[in-house]
Short mmCIF file of C-alpha atoms in Angstrom, two decimals:
data_model
loop_
_atom_site.label_atom_id
_atom_site.label_comp_id
_atom_site.label_asym_id
_atom_site.label_seq_id
_atom_site.Cartn_x
_atom_site.Cartn_y
_atom_site.Cartn_z
CA MET A 1160 20.46 -56.54 -49.25
CA LEU A 1161 19.52 -58.04 -45.89
CA ARG A 1162 19.04 -61.42 -47.53
CA ALA A 1163 22.53 -61.19 -49.04
CA ILE A 1164 24.05 -60.44 -45.63
CA ARG A 1165 22.17 -63.36 -44.05
CA PHE A 1166 23.41 -65.62 -46.87
CA ILE A 1167 27.04 -64.61 -46.32
CA LEU A 1168 26.79 -65.04 -42.54
CA ASN A 1169 25.15 -68.42 -43.07
CA LEU A 1170 28.11 -69.55 -45.18
CA PHE A 1171 30.56 -68.69 -42.41
CA SER A 1172 28.40 -70.04 -39.60
CA LYS A 1173 28.21 -73.46 -41.26
CA ARG A 1174 31.94 -73.39 -41.95
CA HIS A 1175 31.51 -73.72 -45.67
CA GLY A 1176 35.01 -72.34 -46.21
CA ILE A 1177 35.45 -73.57 -49.76
CA VAL A 1178 32.16 -72.18 -50.92
CA ALA A 1179 32.91 -68.89 -49.24
CA PHE A 1180 36.40 -68.78 -50.78
CA VAL A 1181 35.03 -69.43 -54.25
CA PHE A 1182 32.30 -66.83 -53.74
CA PHE A 1183 34.72 -64.06 -52.80
CA LEU A 1184 37.18 -65.09 -55.50
CA LEU A 1185 34.53 -64.77 -58.15
CA LEU A 1186 33.35 -61.50 -56.62
CA GLY A 1187 36.92 -60.17 -56.77
CA LEU A 1188 37.36 -61.16 -60.42
CA MET A 1189 34.05 -59.51 -61.29
CA MET A 1190 35.07 -56.34 -59.46
CA HIS A 1191 38.46 -56.34 -61.24
CA ARG A 1192 36.95 -56.67 -64.70
CA ALA A 1193 33.95 -54.45 -64.07
CA PRO A 1194 34.02 -50.78 -65.14
CA THR A 1195 34.94 -48.19 -62.54
CA VAL A 1196 31.38 -46.92 -62.28
CA THR A 1197 30.09 -50.45 -61.60
CA ARG A 1198 32.76 -51.08 -58.92
CA GLU A 1199 31.90 -47.82 -57.17
CA SER A 1200 28.18 -48.70 -57.24
CA ILE A 1201 28.83 -52.16 -55.77
CA VAL A 1202 31.09 -50.77 -53.03
CA SER A 1203 28.61 -48.03 -52.23
CA ALA A 1204 25.75 -50.52 -52.06
CA ALA A 1205 27.77 -52.87 -49.85
CA LEU A 1206 28.77 -50.11 -47.44
CA GLY A 1207 25.23 -48.82 -47.37
CA THR A 1208 23.99 -52.31 -46.54
CA VAL A 1209 26.56 -52.80 -43.76
CA PHE A 1210 25.98 -49.39 -42.14
CA TYR A 1211 22.21 -49.31 -42.72
CA PRO A 1212 21.27 -50.54 -39.19
CA ALA A 1213 23.59 -47.96 -37.57
CA GLN A 1214 22.19 -45.25 -39.80
CA MET A 1215 18.66 -46.23 -38.83
CA VAL A 1216 19.54 -46.05 -35.11
CA ILE A 1217 21.22 -42.65 -35.49
CA SER A 1218 18.33 -41.34 -37.57
CA SER A 1219 15.83 -42.57 -34.97
CA LEU A 1220 17.82 -40.90 -32.17
CA ASN A 1221 17.97 -37.62 -34.07
CA ALA A 1222 14.24 -37.78 -34.76
CA TYR A 1223 13.55 -38.48 -31.05
CA ARG A 1224 15.74 -35.56 -29.98
CA SER A 1225 13.95 -33.33 -32.47
CA VAL A 1226 10.55 -34.37 -31.11
CA VAL A 1227 11.68 -33.80 -27.50
CA SER A 1228 13.06 -30.36 -28.37
CA GLU A 1229 9.91 -29.41 -30.25
CA ASN A 1230 7.78 -30.63 -27.35
CA GLU A 1231 9.72 -28.48 -24.86
CA GLN A 1232 9.39 -25.48 -27.16
CA LEU A 1233 5.63 -26.03 -27.47
CA LYS A 1234 5.33 -26.26 -23.67
CA GLU A 1235 7.15 -22.93 -23.26
CA GLU A 1236 4.96 -21.28 -25.90
CA ASN A 1237 1.84 -22.69 -24.23
CA ALA A 1238 2.93 -21.29 -20.85
CA LYS A 1239 3.57 -17.87 -22.39
CA LEU A 1240 0.19 -17.90 -24.14
CA ARG A 1241 -1.56 -18.79 -20.88
CA GLN A 1242 0.22 -15.96 -19.08
CA GLU A 1243 -0.70 -13.51 -21.84
CA THR A 1244 -4.32 -14.70 -21.68
CA TYR A 1245 -4.34 -14.13 -17.92
CA TYR A 1246 -2.94 -10.61 -18.29
CA ALA A 1247 -5.47 -9.85 -21.04
CA SER A 1248 -8.33 -11.06 -18.83
CA GLU A 1249 -7.10 -8.94 -15.92
CA GLY A 1250 -6.78 -5.95 -18.25
CA LEU A 1251 -10.36 -6.37 -19.49
CA GLN A 1252 -11.68 -6.56 -15.93
CA GLU A 1253 -9.76 -3.44 -14.96
CA LEU A 1254 -11.03 -1.65 -18.08
CA ALA A 1255 -14.62 -2.53 -17.13
CA ARG A 1256 -14.06 -1.13 -13.64
CA LEU A 1257 -12.63 2.08 -15.02
CA HIS A 1258 -15.54 2.47 -17.44
CA THR A 1259 -17.90 2.27 -14.48
CA LEU A 1260 -15.94 5.07 -12.84
CA VAL A 1261 -17.17 7.50 -15.50
CA ARG A 1262 -20.56 7.57 -13.78
CA PHE A 1263 -18.96 8.98 -10.64
CA ASP A 1264 -17.36 11.84 -12.56
CA ASP A 1265 -20.82 13.03 -13.55
CA LYS A 1266 -22.22 12.75 -10.02
CA TRP A 1267 -19.69 14.87 -8.11
CA ASP A 1268 -17.83 17.95 -9.28
CA TYR A 1269 -14.45 16.78 -7.96
CA PRO A 1270 -11.46 15.29 -9.78
CA ILE A 1271 -10.86 11.61 -9.08
CA VAL A 1272 -7.49 9.85 -8.72
CA THR A 1273 -7.32 6.14 -9.51
CA ALA A 1274 -5.11 4.18 -7.11
CA ARG A 1275 -4.05 0.58 -6.59
CA VAL A 1276 -3.97 -1.13 -3.20
CA VAL A 1277 -0.38 -2.14 -2.41
CA GLY A 1278 -0.56 -3.02 1.30
CA HIS A 1279 -2.65 -3.20 4.45
CA ASN A 1280 -2.26 -3.36 8.19
CA PRO A 1281 -1.05 -6.72 9.57
CA GLY A 1282 -3.55 -6.84 12.46
CA ARG A 1283 -6.36 -9.29 13.07
CA PHE A 1284 -8.91 -7.03 11.40
CA LEU A 1285 -8.34 -5.05 8.23
CA THR A 1286 -8.69 -1.37 9.22
CA THR A 1287 -6.16 0.43 6.97
CA ILE A 1288 -4.72 -0.01 3.49
CA ILE A 1289 -1.82 1.55 1.56
CA ILE A 1290 -2.37 2.90 -1.94
CA ASN A 1291 0.20 3.83 -4.61
CA ARG A 1292 -0.80 7.47 -4.92
CA GLY A 1293 0.39 10.41 -2.81
CA THR A 1294 0.89 14.15 -2.76
CA SER A 1295 2.65 14.09 -6.13
CA HIS A 1296 -0.66 12.86 -7.60
CA GLY A 1297 -2.81 15.40 -5.78
CA VAL A 1298 -3.79 13.18 -2.84
CA LYS A 1299 -4.09 14.86 0.56
CA GLU A 1300 -5.24 13.94 4.05
CA ASN A 1301 -9.00 13.68 4.76
CA MET A 1302 -9.88 13.07 1.10
CA PRO A 1303 -12.72 10.53 0.60
CA VAL A 1304 -11.85 7.12 -0.82
CA PHE A 1305 -14.41 4.86 -2.52
CA SER A 1306 -14.74 2.04 -5.02
CA MET A 1307 -17.42 1.02 -7.50
CA ASP A 1308 -19.17 -0.88 -4.71
CA GLY A 1309 -19.31 1.97 -2.23
CA LEU A 1310 -17.49 3.94 0.44
CA VAL A 1311 -14.04 2.70 1.44
CA GLY A 1312 -12.84 5.34 3.92
CA LYS A 1313 -10.62 8.40 3.92
CA VAL A 1314 -6.95 9.30 3.54
CA THR A 1315 -5.27 9.75 6.93
CA LYS A 1316 -1.66 10.18 5.82
CA ALA A 1317 -0.26 11.20 2.44
CA ALA A 1318 3.40 10.81 1.46
CA LEU A 1319 4.97 11.74 -1.87
CA THR A 1320 4.04 8.55 -3.75
CA HIS A 1321 1.93 6.55 -1.27
CA SER A 1322 -0.94 7.15 1.14
CA ARG A 1323 -2.60 5.44 4.07
CA VAL A 1324 -6.36 4.99 3.95
CA GLN A 1325 -8.51 4.54 7.05
CA LEU A 1326 -11.25 2.05 6.25
CA LEU A 1327 -14.91 2.38 7.14
CA VAL A 1328 -14.59 -0.50 9.64
CA ASP A 1329 -11.90 1.28 11.67
CA PRO A 1330 -13.39 2.06 15.15
CA ASN A 1331 -11.75 5.50 14.99
CA LEU A 1332 -13.75 6.51 11.91
CA LYS A 1333 -17.14 8.12 12.62
CA LEU A 1334 -19.59 8.73 9.81
CA SER A 1335 -22.92 10.53 9.38
CA VAL A 1336 -25.24 8.48 7.17
CA LEU A 1337 -28.62 9.01 5.54
CA GLU A 1338 -31.23 6.32 4.99
CA ARG A 1339 -32.29 6.68 1.36
CA ARG A 1340 -36.00 5.86 1.73
CA THR A 1341 -36.94 7.64 4.97
CA ARG A 1342 -34.26 10.39 4.69
CA VAL A 1343 -33.46 9.99 8.38
CA VAL A 1344 -29.91 10.78 9.46
CA GLY A 1345 -27.94 8.39 11.68
CA PHE A 1346 -24.50 7.97 13.16
CA LEU A 1347 -22.41 5.02 11.94
CA GLU A 1348 -19.30 3.47 13.47
CA SER A 1349 -17.52 0.18 14.06
CA VAL A 1350 -17.02 -1.02 17.61
CA ASP A 1351 -14.78 -4.02 16.95
CA GLY A 1352 -13.00 -3.32 13.65
CA HIS A 1353 -15.23 -5.78 11.86
CA LEU A 1354 -18.97 -5.05 12.21
CA LEU A 1355 -20.75 -1.75 11.50
CA SER A 1356 -23.61 -0.32 13.50
CA ALA A 1357 -25.63 2.90 13.40
CA GLN A 1358 -27.98 4.71 15.75
CA ILE A 1359 -31.32 6.07 14.50
CA PRO A 1360 -34.39 7.54 16.16
CA THR A 1361 -37.05 4.98 17.11
CA HIS A 1362 -39.79 6.77 15.14
CA ALA A 1363 -37.74 6.90 11.91
CA GLY A 1364 -39.43 3.84 10.37
CA VAL A 1365 -36.20 2.33 9.02
CA GLN A 1366 -36.56 -1.34 8.01
CA VAL A 1367 -34.25 -4.25 7.37
CA GLY A 1368 -32.93 -4.04 3.80
CA ASP A 1369 -32.98 -0.23 3.63
CA THR A 1370 -29.95 1.48 2.09
CA LEU A 1371 -27.58 3.86 3.84
CA ILE A 1372 -25.58 6.53 2.01
CA THR A 1373 -23.29 9.32 3.17
CA SER A 1374 -25.32 12.29 4.42
CA GLY A 1375 -22.85 14.99 3.41
CA LEU A 1376 -22.72 16.29 7.01
CA GLY A 1377 -19.29 16.79 8.53
CA GLY A 1378 -17.67 18.27 5.45
CA ILE A 1379 -15.41 15.36 4.50
CA PHE A 1380 -17.62 12.95 2.56
CA PRO A 1381 -19.97 14.30 -0.13
CA LYS A 1382 -23.60 13.30 -0.01
CA GLY A 1383 -24.72 10.17 -1.80
CA ILE A 1384 -21.87 7.63 -1.60
CA PRO A 1385 -23.38 4.15 -0.96
CA VAL A 1386 -22.40 2.75 2.44
CA GLY A 1387 -24.41 -0.43 3.09
CA THR A 1388 -27.76 -2.00 3.92
CA VAL A 1389 -29.58 -2.46 7.20
CA LYS A 1390 -29.13 -6.08 8.26
CA GLU A 1391 -30.82 -6.04 11.69
CA ILE A 1392 -32.56 -3.55 13.99
CA ARG A 1393 -32.40 -3.89 17.77
CA SER A 1394 -33.11 -1.83 20.84
CA ALA A 1395 -30.56 0.64 22.24
CA ASP A 1396 -29.81 1.87 25.75
CA LEU A 1397 -32.19 4.79 25.18
CA GLU A 1398 -35.83 4.11 24.27
CA VAL A 1399 -35.86 6.93 21.74
CA MET A 1400 -33.05 5.30 19.75
CA ARG A 1401 -32.58 2.05 17.84
CA MET A 1402 -29.37 0.26 16.85
CA MET A 1403 -28.89 -0.99 13.30
CA ASP A 1404 -26.41 -3.64 12.22
CA VAL A 1405 -25.14 -2.58 8.81
CA ALA A 1406 -23.69 -4.78 6.06
CA PRO A 1407 -21.28 -2.63 3.99
CA PHE A 1408 -21.43 -2.80 0.22
CA GLN A 1409 -17.66 -2.91 0.07
CA VAL A 1410 -15.76 -6.17 0.68
CA PHE A 1411 -12.58 -4.68 2.12
CA SER A 1412 -10.49 -7.85 1.86
CA LYS A 1413 -11.01 -7.91 -1.93
CA LEU A 1414 -9.99 -4.32 -2.65
CA GLU A 1415 -7.66 -3.97 -5.65
CA GLU A 1416 -8.34 -0.50 -7.02
CA VAL A 1417 -9.82 2.50 -5.23
CA PHE A 1418 -10.68 6.06 -6.22
CA VAL A 1419 -9.60 9.10 -4.25
CA MET A 1420 -11.90 12.10 -4.55
CA GLU A 1421 -9.89 15.33 -4.57
CA LYS A 1422 -12.26 16.99 -2.15
CA GLU A 1423 -10.86 18.85 0.82
CA PRO A 1424 -12.94 19.56 3.95
CA GLU A 1425 -14.77 22.89 4.10
CA TRP A 1426 -12.86 25.59 5.93
CA ILE A 1427 -15.16 25.57 8.98
CA ILE A 1428 -14.80 21.82 9.41
CA GLN A 1429 -11.08 22.08 8.75
CA GLU A 1430 -10.76 24.55 11.68
CA LEU A 1431 -12.45 22.02 13.93
CA LEU A 1432 -10.16 19.24 12.68
CA ASP A 1433 -7.08 21.34 13.40
CA GLU A 1434 -8.10 22.04 17.01
#
């Protein structure tokens, strides 16, 4: 077909008018005498030949648009799959953390409320957090708060659906601790909202690397919650005492979920707290 078109154009370009006239005259006579089916076939073939380039362009454009649309759809599906994979990974990590929590249920005879951290204080040092559980979930003031890594702090204010938790590094929180190896009791606090230190008797024999846990004294925290390890031992103002720098097990800036132990202070301690 393309050769036929080039031949016709060549006739006109070289101004072979007579040849062209004779060609179309013969073509007209043939079309006139030819059967209807033959005429329709010739016309259809001619039109198809003339419009073939335009059809090719349109077809190519449609194919390009189809590819672009399919590519956009695949990008959207890929983004959704990535998001679903992320959520699934987060869900598996949370499930693993909750499975670990089962061990705590066997250790203490208190119900445990799972909570998510939803806020914290805006100060220079992180000393308080907000959790999404309150009195409607059984959370009350002075209940211990911990994570899988160790002690977090205690509830200081409980609203209907949210609560404020005072962290272990808050200078206002005082804690009685027990060194696991020597069984000596010390007094732990934070002096700057960042570092933890504890006082122990000089003769206790505590060494760097020893583990501190809650002693159970004071009535708020049960005995045995991991607190941290002894990082350094130095002299105190009194010769009979030593100061310990303590590295907490809990990384407070990375808290996502915490567990509130539904343990209320003993009545004697509660009377002292109310005074």
